[in-house]
mmCIF file of C-alpha atoms (C1' of nucleotides) in Angstrom:
data_model
loop_
_atom_site.group_PDB
_atom_site.id
_atom_site.type_symbol
_atom_site.label_atom_id
_atom_site.label_comp_id
_atom_site.label_asym_id
_atom_site.label_seq_id
_atom_site.Cartn_x
_atom_site.Cartn_y
_atom_site.Cartn_z
ATOM 1 C CA UNK A 203 -11.380 -44.156 -5.987
ATOM 2 C CA UNK A 204 -10.392 -45.397 -2.455
ATOM 3 C CA UNK A 205 -10.682 -42.932 0.323
ATOM 4 C CA UNK A 206 -7.070 -42.431 1.332
ATOM 5 C CA UNK A 207 -5.819 -40.111 3.928
ATOM 6 C CA UNK A 208 -4.515 -38.089 1.257
ATOM 7 C CA UNK A 209 -7.674 -37.508 -0.637
ATOM 8 C CA UNK A 210 -9.318 -36.891 2.471
ATOM 9 C CA UNK A 211 -6.910 -34.195 3.484
ATOM 10 C CA UNK A 212 -7.112 -32.663 -0.095
ATOM 11 C CA UNK A 213 -10.968 -32.559 0.201
ATOM 12 C CA UNK A 214 -11.257 -31.510 3.796
ATOM 13 C CA UNK A 215 -9.018 -28.525 3.093
ATOM 14 C CA UNK A 216 -11.692 -26.924 1.052
ATOM 15 C CA UNK A 217 -14.036 -26.829 3.934
ATOM 16 C CA UNK A 218 -11.462 -26.057 6.720
ATOM 17 C CA UNK A 219 -10.500 -22.881 4.888
ATOM 18 C CA UNK A 220 -13.877 -21.462 6.088
ATOM 19 C CA UNK A 221 -12.292 -21.367 9.500
ATOM 20 C CA UNK A 222 -9.246 -19.661 8.322
ATOM 21 C CA UNK A 223 -8.767 -16.011 9.430
ATOM 22 C CA UNK A 224 -7.241 -14.302 12.482
ATOM 23 C CA UNK A 225 -10.588 -14.016 14.462
ATOM 24 C CA UNK A 226 -12.726 -16.889 13.173
ATOM 25 C CA UNK A 227 -12.028 -19.507 15.937
ATOM 26 C CA UNK A 228 -12.046 -16.876 18.631
ATOM 27 C CA UNK A 229 -15.671 -15.814 17.356
ATOM 28 C CA UNK A 230 -16.596 -19.496 17.050
ATOM 29 C CA UNK A 231 -15.485 -20.096 20.704
ATOM 30 C CA UNK A 232 -17.775 -17.249 21.643
ATOM 31 C CA UNK A 233 -20.719 -18.843 20.023
ATOM 32 C CA UNK A 234 -19.764 -22.201 21.229
ATOM 33 C CA UNK A 235 -22.496 -24.375 22.317
ATOM 34 C CA UNK A 236 -25.373 -22.271 20.780
ATOM 35 C CA UNK A 237 -24.701 -19.087 22.527
ATOM 36 C CA UNK A 238 -26.323 -15.950 20.944
ATOM 37 C CA UNK A 239 -24.264 -12.840 21.041
ATOM 38 C CA UNK A 240 -24.879 -9.439 19.684
ATOM 39 C CA UNK A 241 -22.205 -7.483 17.723
ATOM 40 C CA UNK A 242 -21.244 -5.319 20.723
ATOM 41 C CA UNK A 243 -20.918 -8.373 22.963
ATOM 42 C CA UNK A 244 -18.470 -9.957 20.582
ATOM 43 C CA UNK A 245 -16.658 -6.711 20.231
ATOM 44 C CA UNK A 246 -16.147 -6.471 24.035
ATOM 45 C CA UNK A 247 -15.360 -10.179 24.469
ATOM 46 C CA UNK A 248 -12.723 -10.065 21.981
ATOM 47 C CA UNK A 249 -10.126 -7.490 23.015
ATOM 48 C CA UNK A 250 -7.710 -7.015 20.120
ATOM 49 C CA UNK A 251 -10.124 -7.099 17.361
ATOM 50 C CA UNK A 252 -11.298 -3.925 15.343
ATOM 51 C CA UNK A 253 -14.833 -3.293 14.361
ATOM 52 C CA UNK A 254 -13.899 -3.824 10.734
ATOM 53 C CA UNK A 255 -12.171 -7.184 11.179
ATOM 54 C CA UNK A 256 -15.074 -8.412 13.464
ATOM 55 C CA UNK A 257 -17.687 -7.525 10.801
ATOM 56 C CA UNK A 258 -15.466 -9.038 7.879
ATOM 57 C CA UNK A 259 -14.833 -12.350 9.724
ATOM 58 C CA UNK A 260 -18.529 -12.529 10.818
ATOM 59 C CA UNK A 261 -19.619 -12.010 7.101
ATOM 60 C CA UNK A 262 -17.306 -14.557 5.773
ATOM 61 C CA UNK A 263 -18.427 -17.064 8.471
ATOM 62 C CA UNK A 264 -21.999 -16.162 7.611
ATOM 63 C CA UNK A 265 -21.290 -16.660 3.866
ATOM 64 C CA UNK A 266 -19.629 -19.941 4.531
ATOM 65 C CA UNK A 267 -22.975 -21.132 6.428
ATOM 66 C CA UNK A 268 -21.284 -21.468 9.826
ATOM 67 C CA UNK A 269 -22.638 -18.590 11.394
ATOM 68 C CA UNK A 270 -26.224 -17.020 11.124
ATOM 69 C CA UNK A 271 -27.020 -13.273 11.512
ATOM 70 C CA UNK A 272 -30.347 -12.134 12.913
ATOM 71 C CA UNK A 273 -31.316 -8.308 12.594
ATOM 72 C CA UNK A 274 -33.810 -6.970 14.933
ATOM 73 C CA UNK A 275 -35.475 -3.926 13.252
ATOM 74 C CA UNK A 276 -35.502 -1.557 16.120
ATOM 75 C CA UNK A 277 -33.850 1.527 17.257
ATOM 76 C CA UNK A 278 -31.415 1.208 18.523
ATOM 77 C CA UNK A 279 -30.476 -1.628 15.966
ATOM 78 C CA UNK A 280 -29.765 -5.068 17.348
ATOM 79 C CA UNK A 281 -27.988 -7.725 15.503
ATOM 80 C CA UNK A 282 -27.364 -11.192 16.982
ATOM 81 C CA UNK A 283 -25.114 -13.859 15.896
ATOM 82 C CA UNK A 284 -25.232 -17.671 16.565
ATOM 83 C CA UNK A 285 -24.067 -20.778 15.081
ATOM 84 C CA UNK A 286 -26.111 -22.401 12.186
ATOM 85 C CA UNK A 287 -26.875 -26.005 12.472
ATOM 86 C CA UNK A 288 -23.816 -26.986 10.566
ATOM 87 C CA UNK A 289 -21.988 -24.589 12.681
ATOM 88 C CA UNK A 290 -23.098 -26.403 15.732
ATOM 89 C CA UNK A 291 -21.846 -29.553 14.379
ATOM 90 C CA UNK A 292 -18.391 -27.926 14.568
ATOM 91 C CA UNK A 293 -18.563 -27.971 18.285
ATOM 92 C CA UNK A 294 -16.963 -31.347 18.947
ATOM 93 C CA UNK A 295 -13.907 -30.203 16.827
ATOM 94 C CA UNK A 296 -13.809 -26.885 18.808
ATOM 95 C CA UNK A 297 -13.908 -29.058 21.962
ATOM 96 C CA UNK A 298 -11.130 -31.215 20.901
ATOM 97 C CA UNK A 299 -9.064 -28.183 19.881
ATOM 98 C CA UNK A 300 -9.721 -26.731 23.422
ATOM 99 C CA UNK A 301 -8.659 -29.896 25.086
ATOM 100 C CA UNK A 302 -5.517 -29.951 22.804
ATOM 101 C CA UNK A 303 -4.741 -26.372 23.566
ATOM 102 C CA UNK A 304 -4.864 -26.996 27.400
ATOM 103 C CA UNK A 305 -2.554 -29.872 27.041
ATOM 104 C CA UNK A 306 0.080 -27.461 25.678
ATOM 105 C CA UNK A 307 3.451 -27.641 27.218
ATOM 106 C CA UNK A 308 3.793 -24.862 29.738
ATOM 107 C CA UNK A 309 6.770 -23.373 28.280
ATOM 108 C CA UNK A 310 5.215 -23.510 24.851
ATOM 109 C CA UNK A 311 2.005 -22.041 26.232
ATOM 110 C CA UNK A 312 3.750 -19.055 27.843
ATOM 111 C CA UNK A 313 5.779 -18.364 24.616
ATOM 112 C CA UNK A 314 2.626 -18.275 22.588
ATOM 113 C CA UNK A 315 0.858 -16.092 24.958
ATOM 114 C CA UNK A 316 3.896 -13.727 24.875
ATOM 115 C CA UNK A 317 3.223 -13.244 21.232
ATOM 116 C CA UNK A 318 -0.401 -12.321 22.094
ATOM 117 C CA UNK A 319 0.504 -9.498 24.395
ATOM 118 C CA UNK A 320 2.159 -7.614 21.571
ATOM 119 C CA UNK A 321 -1.088 -5.987 20.715
ATOM 120 C CA UNK A 322 -2.819 -5.847 24.136
ATOM 121 C CA UNK A 323 -3.014 -2.592 25.976
ATOM 122 C CA UNK A 324 -1.530 -3.309 29.285
ATOM 123 C CA UNK A 325 -2.614 -6.307 31.344
ATOM 124 C CA UNK B 17 -11.326 -17.087 38.937
ATOM 125 C CA UNK B 18 -13.816 -19.679 37.688
ATOM 126 C CA UNK B 19 -12.987 -21.412 34.365
ATOM 127 C CA UNK B 20 -15.759 -19.911 32.190
ATOM 128 C CA UNK B 21 -16.240 -20.565 28.556
ATOM 129 C CA UNK B 22 -15.020 -16.981 27.872
ATOM 130 C CA UNK B 23 -11.804 -17.344 29.787
ATOM 131 C CA UNK B 24 -11.230 -20.740 28.168
ATOM 132 C CA UNK B 25 -11.865 -19.205 24.712
ATOM 133 C CA UNK B 26 -9.299 -16.386 25.375
ATOM 134 C CA UNK B 27 -6.825 -18.661 26.583
ATOM 135 C CA UNK B 28 -7.092 -21.376 23.901
ATOM 136 C CA UNK B 29 -6.620 -18.717 21.341
ATOM 137 C CA UNK B 30 -3.046 -18.261 22.269
ATOM 138 C CA UNK B 31 -2.423 -21.896 21.505
ATOM 139 C CA UNK B 32 -4.554 -22.398 18.522
ATOM 140 C CA UNK B 33 -2.777 -19.627 16.736
ATOM 141 C CA UNK B 34 -0.039 -22.130 16.196
ATOM 142 C CA UNK B 35 -2.355 -23.702 13.571
ATOM 143 C CA UNK B 36 -2.898 -20.516 11.769
ATOM 144 C CA UNK B 37 -1.465 -19.966 8.387
ATOM 145 C CA UNK B 38 -2.642 -20.924 4.809
ATOM 146 C CA UNK B 39 -1.061 -24.259 4.659
ATOM 147 C CA UNK B 40 -0.588 -25.337 8.311
ATOM 148 C CA UNK B 41 -3.760 -27.624 8.546
ATOM 149 C CA UNK B 42 -3.183 -29.169 5.130
ATOM 150 C CA UNK B 43 0.420 -30.043 6.305
ATOM 151 C CA UNK B 44 -0.912 -31.590 9.598
ATOM 152 C CA UNK B 45 -3.378 -33.614 7.737
ATOM 153 C CA UNK B 46 -0.540 -35.031 5.611
ATOM 154 C CA UNK B 47 1.340 -35.935 9.003
ATOM 155 C CA UNK B 48 -1.821 -37.277 10.430
ATOM 156 C CA UNK B 49 -1.463 -40.233 12.513
ATOM 157 C CA UNK B 50 2.209 -40.316 12.839
ATOM 158 C CA UNK B 51 3.156 -40.234 9.087
ATOM 159 C CA UNK B 52 6.650 -39.437 8.258
ATOM 160 C CA UNK B 53 7.009 -37.430 4.966
ATOM 161 C CA UNK B 54 10.063 -35.801 3.465
ATOM 162 C CA UNK B 55 10.032 -32.321 2.038
ATOM 163 C CA UNK B 56 9.443 -33.225 -1.478
ATOM 164 C CA UNK B 57 6.680 -35.549 -0.595
ATOM 165 C CA UNK B 58 4.834 -32.712 1.124
ATOM 166 C CA UNK B 59 5.569 -30.393 -1.787
ATOM 167 C CA UNK B 60 4.142 -32.959 -4.186
ATOM 168 C CA UNK B 61 1.150 -33.717 -1.979
ATOM 169 C CA UNK B 62 0.194 -30.138 -1.566
ATOM 170 C CA UNK B 63 -0.509 -28.928 -5.066
ATOM 171 C CA UNK B 64 -0.914 -25.001 -4.727
ATOM 172 C CA UNK B 65 1.886 -24.529 -2.200
ATOM 173 C CA UNK B 66 5.288 -22.847 -3.003
ATOM 174 C CA UNK B 67 8.604 -24.122 -1.694
ATOM 175 C CA UNK B 68 8.975 -21.007 0.400
ATOM 176 C CA UNK B 69 5.629 -21.058 1.850
ATOM 177 C CA UNK B 70 6.007 -24.858 2.684
ATOM 178 C CA UNK B 71 9.262 -24.243 4.448
ATOM 179 C CA UNK B 72 7.957 -21.357 6.242
ATOM 180 C CA UNK B 73 4.964 -23.039 7.657
ATOM 181 C CA UNK B 74 6.940 -26.001 8.550
ATOM 182 C CA UNK B 75 9.440 -23.909 10.400
ATOM 183 C CA UNK B 76 6.634 -22.167 12.318
ATOM 184 C CA UNK B 77 5.033 -25.582 13.070
ATOM 185 C CA UNK B 78 8.415 -26.771 14.215
ATOM 186 C CA UNK B 79 8.977 -23.681 16.194
ATOM 187 C CA UNK B 80 5.731 -24.173 17.971
ATOM 188 C CA UNK B 81 6.494 -27.691 18.940
ATOM 189 C CA UNK B 82 3.895 -29.326 16.620
ATOM 190 C CA UNK B 83 5.973 -30.753 14.087
ATOM 191 C CA UNK B 84 9.447 -32.249 14.339
ATOM 192 C CA UNK B 85 12.276 -32.061 11.601
ATOM 193 C CA UNK B 86 14.889 -34.797 11.119
ATOM 194 C CA UNK B 87 17.727 -34.041 8.908
ATOM 195 C CA UNK B 88 19.705 -37.108 7.411
ATOM 196 C CA UNK B 89 23.181 -35.905 6.537
ATOM 197 C CA UNK B 90 23.636 -37.450 3.109
ATOM 198 C CA UNK B 91 23.871 -36.562 -0.522
ATOM 199 C CA UNK B 92 21.397 -35.879 -1.792
ATOM 200 C CA UNK B 93 19.975 -34.242 1.346
ATOM 201 C CA UNK B 94 17.003 -35.910 3.032
ATOM 202 C CA UNK B 95 14.774 -34.328 5.444
ATOM 203 C CA UNK B 96 11.856 -35.769 7.250
ATOM 204 C CA UNK B 97 8.833 -34.262 9.039
ATOM 205 C CA UNK B 98 6.538 -35.717 11.450
ATOM 206 C CA UNK B 99 4.414 -34.908 14.351
ATOM 207 C CA UNK B 100 5.819 -34.269 17.666
ATOM 208 C CA UNK B 101 4.242 -36.072 20.683
ATOM 209 C CA UNK B 102 2.222 -32.952 21.322
ATOM 210 C CA UNK B 103 1.460 -32.708 17.532
ATOM 211 C CA UNK B 104 0.070 -36.292 17.831
ATOM 212 C CA UNK B 105 -2.311 -35.246 20.552
ATOM 213 C CA UNK B 106 -3.775 -32.994 18.000
ATOM 214 C CA UNK B 107 -5.159 -35.767 15.892
ATOM 215 C CA UNK B 108 -8.452 -36.308 17.656
ATOM 216 C CA UNK B 109 -9.112 -32.525 16.791
ATOM 217 C CA UNK B 110 -8.079 -32.978 13.124
ATOM 218 C CA UNK B 111 -10.233 -35.941 13.128
ATOM 219 C CA UNK B 112 -13.314 -34.071 14.314
ATOM 220 C CA UNK B 113 -12.393 -31.401 11.891
ATOM 221 C CA UNK B 114 -12.132 -34.085 9.157
ATOM 222 C CA UNK B 115 -15.654 -35.407 10.164
ATOM 223 C CA UNK B 116 -17.149 -31.849 10.321
ATOM 224 C CA UNK B 117 -15.723 -30.974 6.954
ATOM 225 C CA UNK B 118 -17.374 -34.213 5.290
ATOM 226 C CA UNK B 119 -20.807 -33.237 6.860
ATOM 227 C CA UNK B 120 -20.724 -30.052 4.950
ATOM 228 C CA UNK B 121 -23.785 -29.361 3.057
ATOM 229 C CA UNK B 122 -23.153 -30.333 -0.681
ATOM 230 C CA UNK B 123 -23.981 -26.864 -2.101
ATOM 231 C CA UNK B 124 -21.571 -25.252 0.442
ATOM 232 C CA UNK B 125 -19.057 -27.825 -0.177
ATOM 233 C CA UNK B 126 -19.046 -27.332 -3.961
ATOM 234 C CA UNK B 127 -18.852 -23.460 -3.429
ATOM 235 C CA UNK B 128 -15.920 -23.894 -1.296
ATOM 236 C CA UNK B 129 -14.126 -26.353 -3.516
ATOM 237 C CA UNK B 130 -14.784 -23.978 -6.392
ATOM 238 C CA UNK B 131 -12.450 -21.341 -4.635
ATOM 239 C CA UNK B 132 -9.821 -24.161 -4.333
ATOM 240 C CA UNK B 133 -9.950 -24.947 -8.056
ATOM 241 C CA UNK B 134 -8.565 -21.619 -8.857
ATOM 242 C CA UNK B 135 -4.982 -22.885 -8.457
ATOM 243 C CA UNK B 136 -5.427 -26.450 -9.321
ATOM 244 C CA UNK B 137 -3.838 -27.576 -12.624
ATOM 245 C CA UNK B 138 -6.700 -29.535 -14.191
ATOM 246 C CA UNK B 139 -8.525 -32.170 -12.163
ATOM 247 C "C1'" DC C 183 -25.876 0.293 17.734
ATOM 248 C "C1'" DG C 184 -24.240 -1.872 13.860
ATOM 249 C "C1'" DG C 185 -22.159 -1.101 9.844
ATOM 250 C "C1'" DA C 186 -20.263 0.749 5.147
ATOM 251 C "C1'" DA C 187 -16.465 3.208 2.940
ATOM 252 C "C1'" DT C 188 -12.034 5.038 2.418
ATOM 253 C "C1'" DC C 189 -7.232 5.490 2.993
ATOM 254 C "C1'" DC C 190 -2.996 3.819 4.381
ATOM 255 C "C1'" DA C 191 0.470 0.825 6.888
ATOM 256 C "C1'" DA C 192 1.943 -3.687 7.609
ATOM 257 C "C1'" DA C 193 2.165 -8.427 7.269
ATOM 258 C "C1'" DT C 194 1.627 -12.539 4.046
ATOM 259 C "C1'" DT C 195 2.283 -14.706 -0.120
ATOM 260 C "C1'" DG C 196 4.258 -15.774 -4.567
ATOM 261 C "C1'" DA C 197 7.731 -16.035 -8.451
ATOM 262 C "C1'" DT C 198 12.226 -16.254 -9.472
ATOM 263 C "C1'" DA C 199 17.016 -17.002 -8.929
ATOM 264 C "C1'" DC C 200 20.766 -18.961 -6.333
ATOM 265 C "C1'" DT C 201 23.355 -22.389 -3.008
ATOM 266 C "C1'" DG C 202 25.437 -26.416 -0.373
ATOM 267 C "C1'" DC D 183 17.176 -32.417 -2.385
ATOM 268 C "C1'" DA D 184 16.223 -28.913 0.576
ATOM 269 C "C1'" DG D 185 16.747 -25.036 1.224
ATOM 270 C "C1'" DT D 186 17.988 -19.309 1.325
ATOM 271 C "C1'" DA D 187 17.405 -14.504 -0.659
ATOM 272 C "C1'" DT D 188 15.229 -10.966 -2.849
ATOM 273 C "C1'" DC D 189 11.601 -8.359 -4.814
ATOM 274 C "C1'" DA D 190 6.824 -7.641 -6.358
ATOM 275 C "C1'" DA D 191 2.195 -8.495 -5.646
ATOM 276 C "C1'" DT D 192 -1.678 -9.505 -2.958
ATOM 277 C "C1'" DT D 193 -3.868 -9.604 1.356
ATOM 278 C "C1'" DT D 194 -4.619 -8.035 5.770
ATOM 279 C "C1'" DG D 195 -5.352 -4.988 9.379
ATOM 280 C "C1'" DG D 196 -6.203 -0.382 11.639
ATOM 281 C "C1'" DA D 197 -7.928 4.407 12.005
ATOM 282 C "C1'" DT D 198 -11.071 7.430 10.713
ATOM 283 C "C1'" DT D 199 -15.238 9.035 8.896
ATOM 284 C "C1'" DC D 200 -20.193 8.861 7.678
ATOM 285 C "C1'" DC D 201 -24.754 6.432 7.490
ATOM 286 C "C1'" DG D 202 -29.664 4.211 8.800
#
DNA sequence: CGGAATCCAAATTGATACTG
DNA sequence: CAGTATCAATTTGGATTCCG
């Protein structure tokens, strides 16, 4: 079977689904480039997210092999997250997305931002 | 304010949300590289999608300026979709995603595929 | 601190039927 | 062909409470 754009799109879809979710990309951007963040860091760095959602999305990313979770058995508990090797290989794509996002037409950009502000506290 | 990774991640999030949605990326991969597809083409090319979802996602992509919709006033009706200029500029990112997806570890890949097969007809 | 569990509200999605 | 409309089902998200 030849490797047409169509079969590629169908195949890639399965994997790309690992990125689907309201907070997945935001989390990944936080872990971008190999950064290590603990749970509370992520919670603080991502304004609109709830504890439940953050955990849920992290668990899914972990289950999909994109993010790794390290538990330090101490009191108080300390759990750190970072990209797996495969997750690291996603960085070029994240970077490309970053570039694309910044190239967004100003009107569009502000319109999209406006949607975001719905759930933000004040400013 | 300096342009840290954090602010970038926060800012980019607003724009990247335009890609969120169960079928958005799949659609974009279909339109990859400037391809023009009519509605029924997309419907056929994307197995699990319902007519309603396809339209909805297309409309959102259109509203976000990523996809353009061209109506040919004929009988029978003919509507074609393609990437806008800004949408085209997303291609490098899509390409990076493609590369990433193909680099997925085999076990992971088959596990993700397995999820997909739930709604596929046969093979 | 980091998380699990529960309950409930809201948004998404799907199936179906109808239309220009 | 390319939609729209409607309703039911599923998923998602948030608030709260409890635990190691």
